[in-house]
Amino acid sequence: MLDARQLRGDPDGVARNLARRGYRLDIGRFSELEKRRKDAQVAVDALRNERNSRSRTIGQAKSQGQDIAPLLAEVESLGARLDGAERAMSALQAELDALLLDLPNLLHDSVPDGGDESANVEIRRHGEPRRMDFETRDHVAIAESLDGLDLAAAGRISGARFAVLTGPLASLHRALAQFMLDLHQREHGYREAYVPYLVSRATLTGTGQLPKFEQELFKLARGESDPELFLIPTAEVPLTNLAGDRIFEAAQLPLKLVAHTPCFRSEAGSHGKDTRGLIRQHQFDKVELVQIVRPAESYQALEELTGHAARVLELLELPYRVVALCAGDTGFGSAKTYDLEVWLPGQGKYREISSCSNCEAFQARRMLARWRNPEVGKPEPVHTLNGSGVAVGRALVAVLENYQQADGSVQVPSVLRPYLGGLARITAA
RNA sequence: GGAGAGGUGGCAGAGCGGUUGAAUGCACCGGUCUUGAAAACCGGCAGCUCCUCACGGGGCUCGUGAGUUCGAAUCUCACCCUCUCCGCCA
């Protein structure tokens, strides 16, 4: 959520910033609504003030044993007037809230212009794609020939966009997650967390998935009277919300959290995209990094967090590049995002494997995550960051494709071998 | 699932129809004292929001929502959550 004060104080500046995303802010409608809301608020406050002071008078009169009947008569019509005014105000407030919750975050000045991913800017590359003097195969061909991937079975069990992994490939998948978790927890200073995979509407509103992107979520169908629950689309949701409704002391920040969870996405609107293999699934695992930081430190933290995610790829010896997302490609809640793209020989291109964002105070305002700034004394919103460190399914794809051998086997990256009992090579049974 | 208890400020914990947005303690901030620190003492200290250049003032919030009342943290109802005991169970 944007700072309403900023929106009021500098509507043109806000509109200009949002226009970079291609979002057209209807300033007229906003300020009209805001003005009516304010008038309604003033009216309601005045009526309430009158009611309160009259009631106080009645209380005093009664305690002195005076007759309060005439005082009660004076107050008779107040209730109805107040009721009407309150109804008008809450209708306006609801409309305004809906509008505010639909606005994307403001972009940081350093975000490059551009409407779609073609305008993203490469920041740096790391590692050289391996030269393969044999016919390179994609991860589906490799995994199926190793008898480790059964998409047909997944289709029968659940439907499209699900996968079944078996044998050493299932173990490799597990080893990847374990390796990442250990790395972040032991070397990068994150606190490991185990969190719920089902969360409430309020929680998803806090991180910005709701109310706007409900069609991308899986929602549990239960009885009318049961509380709503949604499957998490990323561990960012439960992890970041751990800071919600809290006021941190300065010394408690930064708070750095890591979790390995499955993620569930309906992938509405992505029909026809990445239909082959493990790239785009309804269910996939991800190790997620979240930082809750002091506002002045959030851009430094973004660089560090991106480095933590990149470190995973470096230790796995996978070639990758870092890309700064352009205005039009930056997500709803983010002020600035770096993507890590890993080299996939099977596709002959770099593909997203991590996305690291600074949401500044956007999520913090929604979920009331605050800290006590010693220089101000009053609570202020914290800044929140999140990044994949990294997507496990896509890491498996990258390992299979980059470590494939001419004979059809796959070498195991050395950092993963301890997790697999020393296994160095996966071969067909 | 059954029975009971409870949800109040950063934390602990009073209040149980009327000058209570809330006693007290701890924590925190400022000051006195001290070479410095601690202790002691003095003072300050919930959040959101509206009006005002400011001084200051108003409104809302005691789990959430509805209700009773001139007036609700306090009474009623529903829901959510936590704890204890019993049952069931990975």
Short mmCIF file of C-alpha atoms (C1' of nucleotides) in Angstrom, two decimals:
data_model
loop_
_atom_site.label_atom_id
_atom_site.label_comp_id
_atom_site.label_asym_id
_atom_site.label_seq_id
_atom_site.Cartn_x
_atom_site.Cartn_y
_atom_site.Cartn_z
CA MET A 1 0.00 0.00 0.00
CA LEU A 2 1.23 3.44 -0.81
CA ASP A 3 1.57 6.13 1.81
CA ALA A 4 -1.81 7.87 1.65
CA ARG A 5 -0.17 11.08 2.78
CA GLN A 6 2.24 10.99 -0.11
CA LEU A 7 -0.57 10.24 -2.51
CA ARG A 8 -2.47 13.23 -1.20
CA GLY A 9 0.53 15.53 -1.03
CA ASP A 10 2.06 14.72 -4.40
CA PRO A 11 -0.54 13.06 -6.61
CA ASP A 12 1.20 14.09 -9.82
CA GLY A 13 4.54 12.68 -8.72
CA VAL A 14 2.90 9.40 -7.70
CA ALA A 15 0.99 9.23 -10.97
CA ARG A 16 4.21 9.84 -12.94
CA ASN A 17 5.98 7.06 -11.09
CA LEU A 18 3.12 4.59 -11.56
CA ALA A 19 2.91 5.54 -15.24
CA ARG A 20 6.38 4.04 -15.66
CA ARG A 21 4.78 0.66 -15.00
CA GLY A 22 2.05 1.44 -17.46
CA TYR A 23 -0.39 2.00 -14.62
CA ARG A 24 -2.77 4.88 -15.10
CA LEU A 25 -3.73 6.46 -11.79
CA ASP A 26 -7.04 8.30 -11.91
CA ILE A 27 -6.05 11.24 -9.74
CA GLY A 28 -9.38 12.96 -10.20
CA ARG A 29 -11.31 10.01 -8.86
CA PHE A 30 -8.93 9.58 -5.98
CA SER A 31 -8.95 13.17 -4.80
CA GLU A 32 -12.72 13.39 -5.24
CA LEU A 33 -13.19 10.29 -3.10
CA GLU A 34 -10.65 11.49 -0.60
CA LYS A 35 -12.34 14.85 -0.26
CA ARG A 36 -15.75 13.28 0.25
CA ARG A 37 -14.32 10.87 2.77
CA LYS A 38 -12.73 13.66 4.70
CA ASP A 39 -15.95 15.69 4.79
CA ALA A 40 -17.84 12.62 5.93
CA GLN A 41 -15.23 12.00 8.60
CA VAL A 42 -15.50 15.55 9.91
CA ALA A 43 -19.29 15.27 10.04
CA VAL A 44 -19.18 11.96 11.88
CA ASP A 45 -16.56 13.22 14.32
CA ALA A 46 -18.65 16.28 15.13
CA LEU A 47 -21.76 14.19 15.79
CA ARG A 48 -19.85 11.75 17.93
CA ASN A 49 -18.31 14.60 19.85
CA GLU A 50 -21.78 15.95 20.58
CA ARG A 51 -23.05 12.56 21.68
CA ASN A 52 -20.06 12.01 23.92
CA SER A 53 -20.29 15.34 25.67
CA ARG A 54 -24.06 15.01 26.14
CA SER A 55 -23.65 11.59 27.61
CA ARG A 56 -21.06 12.91 29.99
CA THR A 57 -23.48 15.63 31.08
CA ILE A 58 -26.17 13.03 31.69
CA GLY A 59 -23.79 10.99 33.75
CA GLN A 60 -22.90 13.97 35.91
CA ALA A 61 -26.53 15.01 36.34
CA LYS A 62 -27.50 11.52 37.33
CA SER A 63 -24.72 11.20 39.87
CA GLN A 64 -25.93 14.43 41.46
CA GLY A 65 -29.44 13.02 41.64
CA GLN A 66 -30.95 15.46 39.13
CA ASP A 67 -33.75 14.62 36.76
CA ILE A 68 -32.23 13.46 33.47
CA ALA A 69 -35.44 13.10 31.45
CA PRO A 70 -35.12 16.50 29.69
CA LEU A 71 -31.52 15.76 28.83
CA LEU A 72 -32.52 12.43 27.32
CA ALA A 73 -35.13 14.15 25.19
CA GLU A 74 -32.53 16.53 23.77
CA VAL A 75 -30.41 13.64 22.67
CA GLU A 76 -33.23 11.71 21.03
CA SER A 77 -32.59 12.34 17.34
CA LEU A 78 -28.82 12.20 17.62
CA GLY A 79 -28.57 8.46 17.26
CA ALA A 80 -30.31 8.33 13.91
CA ARG A 81 -28.30 11.21 12.48
CA LEU A 82 -25.07 9.64 13.64
CA ASP A 83 -26.09 6.31 12.18
CA GLY A 84 -26.67 7.80 8.74
CA ALA A 85 -23.41 9.73 8.79
CA GLU A 86 -21.45 6.67 9.85
CA ARG A 87 -22.95 4.56 7.10
CA ALA A 88 -22.00 7.17 4.51
CA MET A 89 -18.48 7.40 5.80
CA SER A 90 -17.79 3.68 5.94
CA ALA A 91 -19.05 3.24 2.37
CA LEU A 92 -16.60 5.91 1.20
CA GLN A 93 -13.82 4.45 3.29
CA ALA A 94 -14.38 1.00 1.81
CA GLU A 95 -14.26 2.38 -1.72
CA LEU A 96 -11.08 4.27 -0.95
CA ASP A 97 -9.44 1.24 0.67
CA ALA A 98 -10.23 -0.89 -2.35
CA LEU A 99 -8.64 1.68 -4.60
CA LEU A 100 -5.56 1.98 -2.39
CA LEU A 101 -5.08 -1.80 -2.12
CA ASP A 102 -5.08 -2.04 -5.91
CA LEU A 103 -2.23 0.43 -6.47
CA PRO A 104 1.18 -1.10 -7.16
CA ASN A 105 4.30 0.06 -5.34
CA LEU A 106 6.30 3.09 -6.41
CA LEU A 107 9.46 2.24 -8.33
CA HIS A 108 12.92 3.12 -7.13
CA ASP A 109 14.67 5.75 -9.27
CA SER A 110 17.31 3.26 -10.36
CA VAL A 111 14.77 0.97 -12.06
CA PRO A 112 15.32 1.07 -15.83
CA ASP A 113 12.51 2.20 -18.13
CA GLY A 114 10.72 -0.30 -20.30
CA GLY A 115 7.44 -2.09 -20.76
CA ASP A 116 8.36 -5.77 -20.73
CA GLU A 117 11.20 -8.18 -20.08
CA SER A 118 13.00 -7.25 -23.28
CA ALA A 119 13.95 -3.97 -21.58
CA ASN A 120 15.50 -5.62 -18.54
CA VAL A 121 19.13 -4.70 -18.02
CA GLU A 122 21.87 -7.25 -17.52
CA ILE A 123 24.04 -6.27 -14.57
CA ARG A 124 26.67 -8.99 -14.66
CA ARG A 125 27.41 -12.55 -15.72
CA HIS A 126 29.12 -15.29 -13.80
CA GLY A 127 30.55 -18.52 -15.20
CA GLU A 128 30.85 -19.77 -18.76
CA PRO A 129 28.34 -22.15 -20.31
CA ARG A 130 30.10 -25.48 -20.70
CA ARG A 131 30.99 -26.53 -24.23
CA MET A 132 29.33 -29.86 -25.03
CA ASP A 133 30.64 -31.83 -27.95
CA PHE A 134 27.56 -34.03 -28.10
CA GLU A 135 23.91 -33.46 -28.71
CA THR A 136 22.61 -31.61 -25.62
CA ARG A 137 19.28 -32.72 -24.31
CA ASP A 138 16.77 -30.89 -22.18
CA HIS A 139 15.95 -31.88 -18.62
CA VAL A 140 12.85 -33.85 -19.59
CA ALA A 141 14.78 -36.13 -21.94
CA ILE A 142 17.59 -36.53 -19.45
CA ALA A 143 15.36 -37.21 -16.47
CA GLU A 144 13.09 -39.63 -18.30
CA SER A 145 16.02 -41.61 -19.65
CA LEU A 146 17.29 -41.91 -16.09
CA ASP A 147 13.83 -43.14 -15.06
CA GLY A 148 13.54 -40.29 -12.59
CA LEU A 149 10.68 -38.21 -13.98
CA ASP A 150 7.17 -39.47 -14.70
CA LEU A 151 4.95 -36.74 -16.10
CA ALA A 152 2.37 -39.21 -17.34
CA ALA A 153 1.87 -40.58 -13.84
CA ALA A 154 1.57 -37.05 -12.46
CA GLY A 155 -1.05 -36.36 -15.10
CA ARG A 156 -3.05 -39.40 -14.05
CA ILE A 157 -2.75 -38.62 -10.35
CA SER A 158 -3.37 -34.89 -10.44
CA GLY A 159 -3.47 -33.41 -13.93
CA ALA A 160 -1.35 -31.14 -16.04
CA ARG A 161 1.51 -29.12 -14.56
CA PHE A 162 2.43 -31.63 -11.90
CA ALA A 163 5.46 -33.91 -11.74
CA VAL A 164 6.55 -37.11 -10.09
CA LEU A 165 10.25 -37.54 -9.32
CA THR A 166 11.63 -40.91 -8.30
CA GLY A 167 14.90 -42.54 -7.35
CA PRO A 168 18.15 -40.56 -7.40
CA LEU A 169 16.43 -37.58 -9.02
CA ALA A 170 14.01 -37.29 -6.11
CA SER A 171 17.03 -37.49 -3.81
CA LEU A 172 18.86 -34.86 -5.83
CA HIS A 173 15.86 -32.59 -5.49
CA ARG A 174 15.89 -33.06 -1.75
CA ALA A 175 19.66 -32.57 -1.58
CA LEU A 176 19.36 -29.24 -3.38
CA ALA A 177 16.83 -27.90 -0.90
CA GLN A 178 18.84 -29.13 2.04
CA PHE A 179 22.05 -27.64 0.69
CA MET A 180 20.46 -24.22 0.17
CA LEU A 181 18.85 -24.18 3.59
CA ASP A 182 22.14 -25.09 5.26
CA LEU A 183 24.08 -22.50 3.30
CA HIS A 184 21.80 -19.61 4.20
CA GLN A 185 21.36 -20.67 7.75
CA ARG A 186 25.04 -21.38 8.49
CA GLU A 187 26.89 -18.91 6.31
CA HIS A 188 24.52 -16.05 5.54
CA GLY A 189 23.01 -15.54 8.97
CA TYR A 190 19.38 -16.45 8.32
CA ARG A 191 17.18 -18.01 10.95
CA GLU A 192 15.51 -21.16 9.68
CA ALA A 193 11.73 -21.25 9.90
CA TYR A 194 9.06 -23.85 9.37
CA VAL A 195 5.77 -22.21 8.47
CA PRO A 196 2.16 -22.98 7.52
CA TYR A 197 1.39 -23.68 3.87
CA LEU A 198 -2.22 -22.63 4.29
CA VAL A 199 -2.86 -19.00 5.11
CA SER A 200 -5.72 -16.57 5.56
CA ARG A 201 -6.99 -13.83 3.30
CA ALA A 202 -5.60 -11.17 5.65
CA THR A 203 -2.13 -12.70 5.43
CA LEU A 204 -2.18 -12.65 1.63
CA THR A 205 -3.44 -9.09 1.68
CA GLY A 206 -0.48 -8.19 3.86
CA THR A 207 2.08 -9.23 1.26
CA GLY A 208 0.02 -7.93 -1.66
CA GLN A 209 -1.18 -11.10 -3.41
CA LEU A 210 -4.71 -10.10 -2.47
CA PRO A 211 -7.07 -8.60 -3.31
CA LYS A 212 -5.76 -8.19 -6.84
CA PHE A 213 -4.35 -11.58 -7.78
CA GLU A 214 -6.83 -14.06 -6.35
CA GLN A 215 -7.05 -15.92 -9.67
CA GLU A 216 -3.41 -16.96 -9.31
CA LEU A 217 -3.99 -18.67 -5.97
CA PHE A 218 -5.39 -22.03 -4.95
CA LYS A 219 -8.19 -21.63 -2.47
CA LEU A 220 -9.56 -24.44 -0.38
CA ALA A 221 -13.16 -25.34 -1.03
CA ARG A 222 -14.72 -25.87 2.36
CA GLY A 223 -17.98 -25.23 4.11
CA GLU A 224 -19.44 -21.75 3.88
CA SER A 225 -18.88 -21.16 7.57
CA ASP A 226 -15.27 -22.33 7.67
CA PRO A 227 -12.54 -19.68 7.60
CA GLU A 228 -11.04 -19.11 4.17
CA LEU A 229 -7.68 -20.70 3.53
CA PHE A 230 -5.36 -20.41 0.56
CA LEU A 231 -2.28 -22.43 -0.40
CA ILE A 232 0.81 -20.24 -0.26
CA PRO A 233 2.23 -19.20 -3.65
CA THR A 234 5.60 -18.57 -1.97
CA ALA A 235 7.07 -18.71 1.54
CA GLU A 236 7.44 -14.95 1.27
CA VAL A 237 3.82 -14.82 2.44
CA PRO A 238 4.10 -16.55 5.83
CA LEU A 239 7.67 -15.37 6.47
CA THR A 240 7.08 -11.69 5.83
CA ASN A 241 3.83 -11.75 7.77
CA LEU A 242 5.79 -12.84 10.83
CA ALA A 243 6.60 -9.13 11.11
CA GLY A 244 2.96 -8.09 10.81
CA ASP A 245 1.23 -6.27 13.68
CA ARG A 246 4.52 -5.85 15.48
CA ILE A 247 6.71 -2.97 16.57
CA PHE A 248 10.40 -3.89 16.54
CA GLU A 249 13.06 -2.24 18.64
CA ALA A 250 15.96 -0.95 16.57
CA ALA A 251 18.28 -3.59 18.00
CA GLN A 252 16.01 -6.40 16.77
CA LEU A 253 16.65 -5.51 13.12
CA PRO A 254 17.57 -6.80 10.67
CA LEU A 255 15.50 -9.95 10.96
CA LYS A 256 16.65 -12.54 8.42
CA LEU A 257 14.57 -15.65 7.79
CA VAL A 258 14.85 -18.64 5.51
CA ALA A 259 12.36 -21.42 4.84
CA HIS A 260 11.96 -24.31 2.45
CA THR A 261 8.35 -24.79 1.39
CA PRO A 262 6.29 -26.00 -1.48
CA CYS A 263 4.63 -23.22 -3.48
CA PHE A 264 1.29 -23.47 -5.23
CA ARG A 265 0.28 -21.36 -8.20
CA SER A 266 -2.71 -21.73 -10.46
CA GLU A 267 -0.72 -20.23 -13.35
CA ALA A 268 -3.89 -18.66 -14.69
CA GLY A 269 -3.04 -16.73 -17.81
CA SER A 270 0.07 -18.73 -18.61
CA HIS A 271 -1.61 -21.27 -20.89
CA GLY A 272 0.78 -22.46 -23.54
CA LYS A 273 3.85 -21.12 -21.74
CA ASP A 274 6.53 -23.58 -20.64
CA THR A 275 4.26 -26.54 -21.08
CA ARG A 276 7.15 -28.98 -21.28
CA GLY A 277 8.82 -30.29 -18.16
CA LEU A 278 9.41 -28.81 -14.74
CA ILE A 279 9.76 -25.14 -15.56
CA ARG A 280 6.23 -24.07 -14.73
CA GLN A 281 4.29 -26.23 -12.30
CA HIS A 282 1.25 -25.85 -10.07
CA GLN A 283 3.41 -27.14 -7.21
CA PHE A 284 7.12 -26.55 -6.79
CA ASP A 285 9.59 -26.22 -3.95
CA LYS A 286 11.51 -23.12 -3.14
CA VAL A 287 13.95 -21.95 -0.51
CA GLU A 288 12.95 -18.41 0.32
CA LEU A 289 14.91 -15.59 1.93
CA VAL A 290 13.17 -12.76 3.74
CA GLN A 291 14.67 -9.74 5.45
CA ILE A 292 12.97 -7.22 7.70
CA VAL A 293 15.23 -4.18 7.88
CA ARG A 294 15.58 -0.55 8.85
CA PRO A 295 14.50 1.63 5.92
CA ALA A 296 17.89 3.29 5.52
CA GLU A 297 19.51 -0.10 5.02
CA SER A 298 17.13 -1.75 2.59
CA TYR A 299 19.03 -1.15 -0.64
CA GLN A 300 22.24 -2.40 0.88
CA ALA A 301 20.21 -5.42 2.04
CA LEU A 302 18.87 -5.99 -1.47
CA GLU A 303 22.41 -6.25 -2.83
CA GLU A 304 23.37 -8.65 -0.05
CA LEU A 305 20.30 -10.81 -0.41
CA THR A 306 20.81 -11.06 -4.16
CA GLY A 307 24.39 -12.10 -3.42
CA HIS A 308 23.17 -14.79 -1.04
CA ALA A 309 20.96 -16.26 -3.74
CA ALA A 310 23.75 -16.00 -6.31
CA ARG A 311 26.09 -17.84 -3.98
CA VAL A 312 23.89 -20.93 -4.35
CA LEU A 313 24.46 -20.95 -8.09
CA GLU A 314 28.17 -20.27 -7.69
CA LEU A 315 28.64 -23.20 -5.34
CA LEU A 316 26.66 -25.39 -7.72
CA GLU A 317 28.93 -24.06 -10.46
CA LEU A 318 26.03 -23.05 -12.65
CA PRO A 319 26.50 -20.14 -15.08
CA TYR A 320 24.09 -17.31 -14.42
CA ARG A 321 23.48 -13.64 -14.95
CA VAL A 322 21.93 -10.91 -12.84
CA VAL A 323 19.26 -8.79 -14.44
CA ALA A 324 17.66 -5.59 -13.18
CA LEU A 325 13.99 -5.73 -14.02
CA CYS A 326 12.61 -2.77 -15.94
CA ALA A 327 9.61 -0.72 -14.83
CA GLY A 328 7.02 -2.75 -16.69
CA ASP A 329 8.38 -6.12 -15.55
CA THR A 330 8.72 -5.28 -11.84
CA GLY A 331 6.17 -7.01 -9.64
CA PHE A 332 3.19 -5.35 -7.98
CA GLY A 333 4.69 -4.96 -4.50
CA SER A 334 8.31 -4.37 -5.43
CA ALA A 335 10.19 -1.09 -5.67
CA LYS A 336 13.16 -2.79 -7.28
CA THR A 337 13.87 -6.34 -8.37
CA TYR A 338 16.89 -8.30 -9.52
CA ASP A 339 16.33 -11.60 -11.24
CA LEU A 340 18.94 -14.32 -11.30
CA GLU A 341 18.84 -16.23 -14.56
CA VAL A 342 20.57 -19.57 -14.82
CA TRP A 343 21.96 -20.97 -18.05
CA LEU A 344 19.87 -23.83 -19.45
CA PRO A 345 21.70 -25.69 -22.24
CA GLY A 346 18.49 -27.50 -23.18
CA GLN A 347 16.86 -24.19 -24.09
CA GLY A 348 20.06 -22.42 -25.05
CA LYS A 349 19.19 -19.45 -22.90
CA TYR A 350 19.17 -17.96 -19.42
CA ARG A 351 16.00 -18.59 -17.41
CA GLU A 352 14.76 -17.05 -14.18
CA ILE A 353 15.66 -19.08 -11.10
CA SER A 354 15.44 -16.38 -8.45
CA SER A 355 13.77 -13.04 -8.00
CA CYS A 356 15.01 -10.67 -5.29
CA SER A 357 12.91 -7.66 -4.38
CA ASN A 358 12.94 -4.70 -2.08
CA CYS A 359 9.33 -3.93 -1.25
CA GLU A 360 10.35 -0.96 0.90
CA ALA A 361 7.37 -0.06 3.14
CA PHE A 362 4.70 -1.31 0.75
CA GLN A 363 4.02 -4.59 2.54
CA ALA A 364 4.90 -3.18 5.95
CA ARG A 365 2.12 -0.62 5.71
CA ARG A 366 -0.39 -3.27 4.69
CA MET A 367 0.44 -5.58 7.58
CA LEU A 368 1.47 -2.93 10.13
CA ALA A 369 5.07 -4.09 10.47
CA ARG A 370 6.87 -1.30 12.27
CA TRP A 371 9.97 -0.41 14.20
CA ARG A 372 10.78 2.29 16.72
CA ASN A 373 13.13 4.68 15.00
CA PRO A 374 15.24 6.11 17.83
CA GLU A 375 15.69 9.34 15.92
CA VAL A 376 11.95 9.86 15.68
CA GLY A 377 10.68 7.93 18.68
CA LYS A 378 7.47 7.01 16.92
CA PRO A 379 6.83 3.71 15.13
CA GLU A 380 7.56 3.74 11.40
CA PRO A 381 7.03 1.04 8.80
CA VAL A 382 9.99 -1.28 8.30
CA HIS A 383 11.25 -2.28 4.88
CA THR A 384 10.72 -5.84 3.71
CA LEU A 385 12.72 -7.82 1.17
CA ASN A 386 12.35 -11.26 -0.26
CA GLY A 387 14.18 -13.45 -2.71
CA SER A 388 14.30 -17.01 -3.86
CA GLY A 389 17.43 -18.67 -2.68
CA VAL A 390 16.62 -20.45 -5.04
CA ALA A 391 13.73 -22.25 -6.75
CA VAL A 392 14.42 -25.94 -6.14
CA GLY A 393 12.66 -27.41 -9.18
CA ARG A 394 14.41 -25.06 -11.55
CA ALA A 395 17.72 -25.71 -9.83
CA LEU A 396 17.17 -29.41 -10.52
CA VAL A 397 16.51 -28.58 -14.17
CA ALA A 398 19.70 -26.52 -14.31
CA VAL A 399 21.82 -29.23 -12.69
CA LEU A 400 20.48 -31.93 -15.02
CA GLU A 401 21.09 -29.87 -18.13
CA ASN A 402 24.45 -28.39 -17.18
CA TYR A 403 25.89 -31.59 -15.73
CA GLN A 404 24.71 -33.97 -18.44
CA GLN A 405 27.33 -36.25 -19.97
CA ALA A 406 27.73 -37.72 -23.45
CA ASP A 407 26.78 -41.17 -22.17
CA GLY A 408 23.44 -39.94 -20.80
CA SER A 409 24.51 -39.86 -17.17
CA VAL A 410 24.51 -36.80 -14.95
CA GLN A 411 27.36 -35.78 -12.72
CA VAL A 412 26.48 -34.68 -9.19
CA PRO A 413 27.77 -31.20 -8.24
CA SER A 414 30.43 -31.70 -5.60
CA VAL A 415 28.66 -29.62 -2.93
CA LEU A 416 25.66 -31.95 -3.13
CA ARG A 417 27.54 -35.22 -2.81
CA PRO A 418 27.62 -35.21 1.00
CA TYR A 419 23.82 -35.09 0.94
CA LEU A 420 23.68 -38.14 -1.33
CA GLY A 421 25.99 -40.47 0.50
CA GLY A 422 28.90 -39.51 -1.70
CA LEU A 423 27.10 -40.29 -4.97
CA ALA A 424 29.13 -38.70 -7.82
CA ARG A 425 27.18 -39.71 -10.90
CA ILE A 426 23.61 -40.65 -11.70
CA THR A 427 23.26 -43.31 -14.37
CA ALA A 428 20.39 -45.23 -15.88
CA ALA A 429 19.57 -48.25 -13.75
"C1'" G B 1 -14.48 -33.75 19.04
"C1'" G B 2 -16.10 -32.82 24.69
"C1'" A B 3 -15.49 -29.72 29.29
"C1'" G B 4 -13.45 -25.42 31.54
"C1'" A B 5 -10.51 -20.72 31.71
"C1'" G B 6 -9.00 -16.57 29.14
"C1'" G B 7 -7.86 -12.72 25.09
"C1'" U B 8 -6.49 -5.10 27.87
"C1'" G B 9 -0.56 -0.52 25.98
"C1'" G B 10 6.66 -2.89 23.97
"C1'" C B 11 5.97 -6.85 28.08
"C1'" A B 12 3.47 -8.38 32.68
"C1'" G B 13 -1.09 -7.22 34.87
"C1'" A B 14 -5.53 -4.25 37.38
"C1'" G B 15 -10.28 -2.57 35.93
"C1'" C B 16 -16.01 -5.46 35.07
"C1'" G B 17 -22.18 0.45 32.76
"C1'" G B 18 -20.59 7.07 33.47
"C1'" U B 19 -14.93 12.72 34.14
"C1'" U B 20 -10.88 5.04 32.55
"C1'" G B 21 -7.50 5.47 26.64
"C1'" A B 22 -7.18 2.74 30.89
"C1'" A B 23 -4.12 1.72 37.93
"C1'" U B 24 0.53 -0.64 39.07
"C1'" G B 25 5.19 -3.00 37.86
"C1'" C B 26 8.99 -3.93 34.19
"C1'" A B 27 11.23 -2.14 29.77
"C1'" C B 28 12.41 2.36 27.19
"C1'" C B 29 13.70 7.92 26.82
"C1'" G B 30 15.26 12.59 29.39
"C1'" G B 31 17.15 14.80 33.99
"C1'" U B 32 19.45 15.06 39.17
"C1'" C B 33 23.40 12.61 41.73
"C1'" U B 34 28.43 10.11 40.22
"C1'" U B 35 35.28 10.40 37.81
"C1'" G B 36 32.19 6.82 34.97
"C1'" A B 37 28.54 3.12 35.63
"C1'" A B 38 24.92 0.95 38.88
"C1'" A B 39 21.41 2.23 42.64
"C1'" A B 40 18.19 6.06 44.30
"C1'" C B 41 15.13 10.16 43.10
"C1'" C B 42 12.31 13.50 39.48
"C1'" G B 43 9.87 13.73 34.76
"C1'" G B 44 8.17 11.55 30.09
"C1'" C B 45 6.26 7.35 27.43
"C1'" A B 46 0.02 3.26 23.23
"C1'" G B 47 -1.48 3.23 18.07
"C1'" C B 48 -4.30 5.16 14.02
"C1'" U B 49 -6.78 9.44 12.24
"C1'" C B 50 -9.04 14.51 11.45
"C1'" C B 51 -8.95 20.05 12.16
"C1'" U B 52 -4.92 23.91 12.94
"C1'" C B 53 1.02 27.52 10.23
"C1'" A B 54 1.45 26.49 15.31
"C1'" C B 55 -0.36 26.25 20.38
"C1'" G B 56 -4.03 23.11 21.04
"C1'" G B 57 -8.33 20.29 20.21
"C1'" G B 58 -11.71 16.32 18.17
"C1'" G B 59 -12.65 11.11 16.66
"C1'" C B 60 -11.56 5.78 16.68
"C1'" U B 61 -9.15 1.48 18.83
"C1'" C B 62 -9.22 -2.97 25.40
"C1'" G B 63 -9.32 -10.41 19.91
"C1'" U B 64 -13.16 -9.55 15.47
"C1'" G B 65 -18.14 -8.38 14.07
"C1'" A B 66 -23.13 -7.33 15.40
"C1'" G B 67 -26.50 -5.77 19.39
"C1'" U B 68 -28.59 -3.37 24.16
"C1'" U B 69 -27.96 1.81 26.20
"C1'" C B 70 -28.20 8.84 26.49
"C1'" G B 71 -23.35 6.39 27.51
"C1'" A B 72 -19.78 -0.17 26.73
"C1'" A B 73 -12.98 -2.46 28.09
"C1'" U B 74 -17.22 -3.44 31.38
"C1'" C B 75 -23.90 -6.31 29.58
"C1'" U B 76 -25.91 -9.80 25.22
"C1'" C B 77 -25.05 -12.81 20.73
"C1'" A B 78 -21.94 -14.87 16.90
"C1'" C B 79 -17.16 -15.82 15.21
"C1'" C B 80 -11.65 -16.16 15.69
"C1'" C B 81 -7.54 -17.28 18.72
"C1'" U B 82 -4.74 -19.01 23.21
"C1'" C B 83 -4.29 -22.08 27.58
"C1'" U B 84 -5.76 -26.48 30.87
"C1'" C B 85 -8.09 -31.31 31.26
"C1'" C B 86 -10.44 -35.55 28.61
"C1'" G B 87 -11.00 -38.29 23.95
"C1'" C B 88 -8.79 -39.41 19.18
"C1'" C B 89 -4.42 -39.42 16.37
"C1'" A B 90 0.79 -38.77 12.54
#
